[in-house]
Short mmCIF file of C-alpha atoms in Angstrom, two decimals:
data_model
loop_
_atom_site.label_atom_id
_atom_site.label_comp_id
_atom_site.label_asym_id
_atom_site.label_seq_id
_atom_site.Cartn_x
_atom_site.Cartn_y
_atom_site.Cartn_z
CA MET A 262 -28.32 -56.60 -91.57
CA THR A 263 -28.06 -57.65 -95.17
CA LEU A 264 -31.35 -56.75 -96.71
CA GLN A 265 -30.88 -55.80 -100.32
CA ALA A 266 -27.37 -54.66 -100.96
CA PRO A 267 -27.05 -51.98 -103.61
CA GLY A 268 -24.58 -52.66 -106.38
CA PHE A 269 -20.92 -51.82 -106.14
CA TRP A 270 -21.25 -49.27 -108.93
CA PRO A 271 -21.68 -46.34 -108.58
CA PRO A 272 -19.97 -46.04 -105.18
CA THR A 273 -21.59 -43.67 -102.76
CA GLY A 274 -19.83 -40.63 -101.35
CA PRO A 275 -18.80 -42.20 -98.01
CA GLU A 276 -17.44 -45.22 -99.85
CA ILE A 277 -15.27 -43.05 -102.09
CA VAL A 278 -13.96 -41.13 -99.08
CA PHE A 279 -13.29 -44.35 -97.20
CA LEU A 280 -11.47 -45.90 -100.14
CA LEU A 281 -9.29 -42.81 -100.58
CA LEU A 282 -8.45 -42.85 -96.86
CA GLY A 283 -7.73 -46.56 -97.15
CA VAL A 284 -5.32 -45.93 -100.01
CA VAL A 285 -3.55 -43.29 -97.92
CA ALA A 286 -3.37 -45.65 -94.93
CA LEU A 287 -2.07 -48.56 -97.00
CA GLY A 288 0.49 -46.44 -98.83
CA SER A 289 1.87 -44.89 -95.68
CA ALA A 290 1.92 -48.32 -94.00
CA LEU A 291 3.98 -49.62 -96.92
CA LEU A 292 6.35 -46.69 -96.44
CA VAL A 293 6.58 -47.51 -92.71
CA VAL A 294 7.81 -51.00 -93.46
CA THR A 295 10.08 -50.09 -96.40
CA THR A 296 11.64 -46.72 -95.63
CA ARG A 297 15.32 -46.56 -94.90
CA GLN A 298 15.11 -43.79 -92.32
CA LEU A 299 14.00 -44.72 -88.85
CA VAL A 300 12.45 -41.38 -87.93
CA HIS A 301 10.55 -41.23 -91.22
CA ALA A 302 9.00 -44.59 -90.38
CA ALA A 303 7.56 -43.11 -87.19
CA LEU A 304 6.27 -40.07 -89.07
CA TRP A 305 4.63 -42.19 -91.76
CA LEU A 306 3.03 -44.13 -88.93
CA VAL A 307 1.35 -40.85 -87.91
CA VAL A 308 -0.08 -40.50 -91.44
CA CYS A 309 -1.32 -44.08 -91.40
CA PHE A 310 -3.02 -43.73 -88.01
CA GLY A 311 -4.55 -40.40 -89.03
CA ALA A 312 -6.01 -41.90 -92.20
CA LEU A 313 -7.40 -44.79 -90.17
CA ALA A 314 -9.00 -42.32 -87.76
CA GLY A 315 -10.64 -40.69 -90.76
CA GLY A 316 -11.90 -44.10 -91.81
CA TYR A 317 -13.43 -44.61 -88.37
CA LEU A 318 -15.15 -41.25 -88.73
CA VAL A 319 -16.62 -42.32 -92.07
CA LEU A 320 -17.79 -45.55 -90.43
CA THR A 321 -19.62 -43.38 -87.83
CA ALA A 322 -17.35 -44.52 -85.00
CA GLU A 323 -16.46 -41.01 -83.96
CA PHE A 324 -15.43 -41.68 -80.37
CA VAL A 325 -13.07 -44.44 -81.47
CA ALA A 326 -11.64 -42.01 -84.03
CA TRP A 327 -10.81 -39.40 -81.42
CA VAL A 328 -9.37 -42.01 -79.07
CA GLN A 329 -7.25 -43.23 -81.98
CA VAL A 330 -5.93 -39.72 -82.58
CA LEU A 331 -5.29 -39.13 -78.87
CA ILE A 332 -3.63 -42.41 -77.97
CA TYR A 333 -1.99 -43.61 -81.17
CA VAL A 334 -0.94 -40.35 -82.77
CA GLY A 335 -0.44 -38.57 -79.49
CA ALA A 336 1.06 -41.16 -77.19
CA VAL A 337 2.27 -44.27 -78.99
CA VAL A 338 4.16 -42.50 -81.76
CA VAL A 339 5.78 -40.14 -79.27
CA LEU A 340 6.79 -43.16 -77.20
CA LEU A 341 8.27 -44.81 -80.30
CA LEU A 342 10.18 -41.61 -81.12
CA PHE A 343 11.54 -41.60 -77.57
CA GLY A 344 12.63 -45.19 -78.10
CA ILE A 345 14.37 -44.26 -81.35
CA MET A 346 16.11 -41.39 -79.59
CA LEU A 347 17.18 -43.36 -76.52
CA THR A 348 18.64 -46.23 -78.52
CA ARG A 349 20.85 -43.72 -80.34
CA ALA A 350 19.59 -44.77 -83.72
CA PRO A 351 21.18 -43.13 -86.75
CA ILE A 352 19.07 -40.19 -87.84
CA GLY A 353 19.90 -40.27 -91.54
CA ARG A 354 19.70 -43.15 -93.96
CA SER A 355 20.84 -46.49 -92.68
CA ALA A 356 21.35 -49.44 -94.93
CA ASP A 357 20.79 -52.31 -92.55
CA LEU A 358 17.24 -51.81 -91.37
CA ASP A 359 16.06 -54.87 -93.28
CA SER A 360 17.20 -58.30 -92.35
CA GLY A 361 18.34 -60.92 -94.81
CA ASN A 362 15.06 -62.76 -95.08
CA ARG A 363 13.28 -59.92 -96.84
CA TRP A 364 12.17 -61.98 -99.81
CA ALA A 365 10.82 -64.76 -97.64
CA ALA A 366 8.96 -62.13 -95.63
CA ALA A 367 7.50 -60.61 -98.80
CA LEU A 368 6.41 -64.06 -99.91
CA VAL A 369 4.72 -64.79 -96.58
CA ALA A 370 3.03 -61.39 -96.59
CA LEU A 371 1.76 -61.84 -100.14
CA ALA A 372 0.42 -65.28 -99.28
CA THR A 373 -1.30 -63.88 -96.18
CA ALA A 374 -2.83 -61.06 -98.21
CA ALA A 375 -4.02 -63.45 -100.91
CA VAL A 376 -5.63 -65.83 -98.44
CA LEU A 377 -7.27 -63.11 -96.35
CA VAL A 378 -8.55 -61.07 -99.29
CA THR A 379 -9.95 -64.16 -101.02
CA VAL A 380 -11.70 -65.34 -97.89
CA VAL A 381 -13.19 -62.01 -96.86
CA VAL A 382 -14.29 -61.11 -100.38
CA SER A 383 -16.04 -64.42 -100.82
CA GLY A 384 -17.49 -64.20 -97.33
CA PHE A 385 -18.69 -60.60 -97.17
CA ARG A 386 -19.40 -59.77 -100.80
CA THR A 387 -23.05 -59.11 -100.13
CA ALA A 388 -22.73 -57.57 -96.67
CA TYR A 389 -24.03 -54.05 -96.59
CA ALA A 390 -24.53 -51.67 -93.69
CA PRO A 391 -26.30 -48.36 -94.08
CA LEU A 392 -24.46 -45.68 -92.16
CA ASP A 393 -26.47 -43.56 -89.80
CA PRO A 394 -24.50 -41.05 -87.76
CA GLY A 395 -24.52 -41.01 -83.98
CA GLN A 396 -24.06 -44.75 -83.54
CA GLY A 397 -20.58 -44.43 -82.11
CA ALA A 398 -20.87 -41.10 -80.34
CA ALA A 399 -19.48 -40.70 -76.86
CA LYS A 400 -22.84 -41.00 -75.13
CA PRO A 401 -24.01 -44.47 -76.28
CA LEU A 402 -20.47 -45.80 -76.14
CA GLY A 403 -19.87 -44.45 -72.65
CA SER A 404 -23.14 -45.78 -71.32
CA SER A 405 -22.43 -49.22 -72.68
CA ILE A 406 -18.85 -49.20 -71.30
CA PHE A 407 -19.95 -48.19 -67.83
CA ARG A 408 -22.98 -50.48 -67.75
CA THR A 409 -22.26 -53.68 -69.61
CA TRP A 410 -18.51 -53.68 -69.97
CA VAL A 411 -17.52 -52.14 -66.65
CA LEU A 412 -15.79 -55.26 -65.30
CA PRO A 413 -13.40 -55.67 -68.27
CA PHE A 414 -12.86 -51.90 -68.16
CA GLU A 415 -11.70 -52.03 -64.54
CA ALA A 416 -9.60 -55.15 -65.14
CA LEU A 417 -7.98 -53.36 -68.07
CA SER A 418 -7.16 -50.34 -65.94
CA VAL A 419 -5.37 -52.61 -63.46
CA LEU A 420 -3.54 -54.27 -66.37
CA LEU A 421 -2.43 -50.88 -67.70
CA LEU A 422 -1.20 -49.86 -64.26
CA ALA A 423 0.73 -53.10 -63.85
CA ALA A 424 2.26 -52.78 -67.32
CA LEU A 425 3.41 -49.22 -66.72
CA VAL A 426 4.84 -50.06 -63.29
CA GLY A 427 6.66 -52.95 -64.96
CA ALA A 428 7.98 -50.62 -67.65
CA ILE A 429 9.31 -48.22 -65.03
CA VAL A 430 10.98 -51.04 -63.09
CA LEU A 431 12.52 -52.44 -66.27
CA SER A 432 13.90 -49.14 -67.44
CA ARG A 433 15.36 -47.93 -64.17
CA THR A 434 18.95 -48.93 -63.57
CA ASP A 435 19.18 -48.22 -59.84
CA ILE A 436 16.82 -50.99 -58.80
CA GLN A 437 18.90 -54.02 -57.91
CA GLY A 438 17.65 -57.58 -57.82
CA ARG A 439 17.23 -59.50 -54.63
CA LYS A 440 20.56 -60.45 -53.13
CA MET B 298 -21.14 -48.79 -97.00
CA HIS B 299 -20.24 -52.20 -98.35
CA ILE B 300 -18.54 -54.07 -95.53
CA VAL B 301 -16.09 -55.61 -97.98
CA TYR B 302 -14.21 -52.30 -98.36
CA PRO B 303 -13.06 -51.86 -94.74
CA VAL B 304 -12.48 -55.59 -94.40
CA VAL B 305 -10.22 -55.73 -97.47
CA VAL B 306 -8.33 -52.61 -96.35
CA SER B 307 -7.77 -54.21 -92.96
CA ALA B 308 -6.62 -57.51 -94.51
CA LEU B 309 -4.04 -55.65 -96.63
CA LEU B 310 -2.92 -53.59 -93.62
CA PHE B 311 -2.47 -56.79 -91.63
CA SER B 312 -0.31 -58.30 -94.37
CA ILE B 313 1.83 -55.17 -94.48
CA GLY B 314 2.30 -55.55 -90.74
CA VAL B 315 3.27 -59.20 -91.19
CA TYR B 316 5.87 -58.17 -93.75
CA GLY B 317 7.25 -55.54 -91.39
CA VAL B 318 7.52 -57.93 -88.46
CA LEU B 319 9.31 -60.53 -90.56
CA ALA B 320 11.56 -58.27 -92.63
CA ARG B 321 12.68 -55.55 -90.27
CA ARG B 322 15.81 -55.86 -88.20
CA ASN B 323 15.47 -52.97 -85.80
CA ALA B 324 13.34 -53.89 -82.79
CA ILE B 325 11.53 -50.54 -82.75
CA LEU B 326 10.47 -51.04 -86.37
CA VAL B 327 9.17 -54.47 -85.41
CA LEU B 328 7.08 -52.80 -82.69
CA MET B 329 5.74 -50.32 -85.27
CA SER B 330 4.69 -53.20 -87.52
CA VAL B 331 2.91 -54.86 -84.60
CA GLU B 332 1.01 -51.61 -84.15
CA LEU B 333 -0.01 -51.76 -87.82
CA MET B 334 -1.39 -55.27 -87.30
CA LEU B 335 -3.33 -54.18 -84.21
CA ASN B 336 -4.81 -51.30 -86.18
CA ALA B 337 -5.95 -53.70 -88.88
CA VAL B 338 -7.79 -55.67 -86.21
CA ASN B 339 -9.34 -52.47 -84.88
CA LEU B 340 -10.65 -51.54 -88.32
CA ASN B 341 -12.22 -54.99 -88.59
CA LEU B 342 -13.87 -54.63 -85.19
CA VAL B 343 -15.34 -51.24 -86.01
CA ALA B 344 -16.60 -52.42 -89.42
CA PHE B 345 -18.34 -55.46 -87.95
CA ASP B 346 -19.81 -53.42 -85.12
CA VAL B 347 -21.34 -51.07 -87.69
CA TRP B 348 -22.56 -54.01 -89.76
CA LEU B 349 -24.10 -56.02 -86.93
CA ARG B 350 -25.57 -52.96 -85.16
CA ASP B 351 -24.70 -54.37 -81.76
CA ARG B 352 -26.88 -52.78 -79.15
CA LEU B 353 -24.14 -53.13 -76.53
CA HIS B 354 -21.50 -51.71 -78.90
CA GLY B 355 -19.27 -54.69 -78.28
CA GLY B 356 -17.10 -54.06 -81.31
CA GLN B 357 -16.30 -50.45 -80.59
CA VAL B 358 -15.76 -51.08 -76.87
CA LEU B 359 -13.41 -53.93 -77.75
CA THR B 360 -11.61 -51.53 -80.11
CA LEU B 361 -11.04 -49.15 -77.22
CA PHE B 362 -9.76 -52.04 -75.11
CA VAL B 363 -7.38 -53.11 -77.88
CA ILE B 364 -6.07 -49.55 -78.13
CA VAL B 365 -5.37 -49.53 -74.37
CA ILE B 366 -3.67 -52.93 -74.55
CA ALA B 367 -1.59 -51.70 -77.49
CA ALA B 368 -0.47 -48.71 -75.44
CA ALA B 369 0.53 -50.99 -72.55
CA GLU B 370 2.29 -53.34 -74.99
CA VAL B 371 4.32 -50.62 -76.64
CA GLY B 372 5.32 -49.14 -73.27
CA LEU B 373 6.49 -52.49 -71.97
CA GLY B 374 8.10 -53.40 -75.29
CA LEU B 375 10.10 -50.18 -75.38
CA ALA B 376 11.25 -50.76 -71.81
CA ILE B 377 12.48 -54.22 -72.81
CA VAL B 378 14.15 -52.79 -75.93
CA LEU B 379 15.91 -50.18 -73.81
CA ALA B 380 17.07 -52.84 -71.35
CA VAL B 381 18.46 -54.90 -74.24
CA PHE B 382 20.17 -51.81 -75.64
CA ARG B 383 21.77 -51.06 -72.27
CA ASN B 384 23.21 -54.55 -72.02
CA ARG B 385 24.11 -55.31 -75.65
CA LYS B 386 24.54 -51.92 -77.35
CA THR B 387 22.39 -53.20 -80.21
CA ILE B 388 18.71 -53.77 -80.82
CA ASP B 389 19.03 -55.71 -84.05
CA VAL B 390 16.79 -58.68 -83.52
CA ASP B 391 18.85 -61.02 -85.66
CA ARG B 392 22.03 -60.36 -83.72
CA LEU B 393 20.53 -61.41 -80.41
CA ARG B 394 21.38 -65.07 -80.82
CA ASP B 395 21.98 -66.22 -77.28
CA LEU B 396 19.17 -68.73 -77.36
CA SER B 397 20.14 -70.09 -80.77
CA GLU B 398 21.08 -73.75 -81.07
CA ASP B 399 23.49 -73.09 -83.89
CA LEU B 400 26.83 -74.14 -82.42
CA THR B 401 28.93 -73.15 -85.40
CA GLU B 402 28.56 -69.46 -84.70
CA ALA B 403 28.88 -69.77 -80.94
CA ASP B 404 32.06 -69.05 -79.10
CA PRO B 405 33.91 -72.37 -78.70
CA GLU B 406 34.75 -71.48 -75.12
CA GLU B 407 31.09 -71.53 -74.25
CA VAL B 408 30.20 -74.79 -75.94
CA ARG B 409 29.62 -77.39 -73.34
CA PRO B 410 29.43 -81.11 -74.04
#
């Protein structure tokens, strides 16, 4: 795992690409939580998830990257946009998207960031992983899902079915409770 | 690839998600911030899977499972948000105070001894 880690300078090509994608993801995530327009928040979320998918590609996890694009960008954001539409949210600017405890929230978030960054930098400063492509392709990942992890996979499919049936029951108005 | 880069990016993304959950008022924006936090966890899982070279690909498989659970969570969460909107005509999380113990803001008709 950690044999002899090369120095941090000069950064290699994949590291530069990953850091640029990370900057894009962090900046668009900041815009998601600070923008004053609800629809723009959902669209910035698309940018953030796309940049993260690029980061997965750089980390050689290509199947996870495509699943991220399919499910997050394709399904979850569309679902969130449907939610925005169905709750008749104002399309333009709205002033009251932030609650009153914004400064306390910023303080808590800064404290969380400080603690996490300090801990992970001191813990993983010397960790180094050489990237060789093909580690996260569909074939090795699929064979390990359907051999080793097949029981959690099936349990998860039942969970997804139950959650979606529950969502349908919750959102229909013509289903009455038991008398 | 130094593992500290993805791990630091994911720590910062998680803190941004924490800020969004705490500071936003609209319930759908809170759900979006929860998605940001789940994505930070996913980035961590992928980075550690690449670092540890797990032969069973536990990290990446768990990432796929987290993505599926996030999809189920956002579907169910939006159904709950829509049900709240149907009943209350608002989805501002700090106006849904029915379970609050603060009696000064409650309707005096409803205060029971």
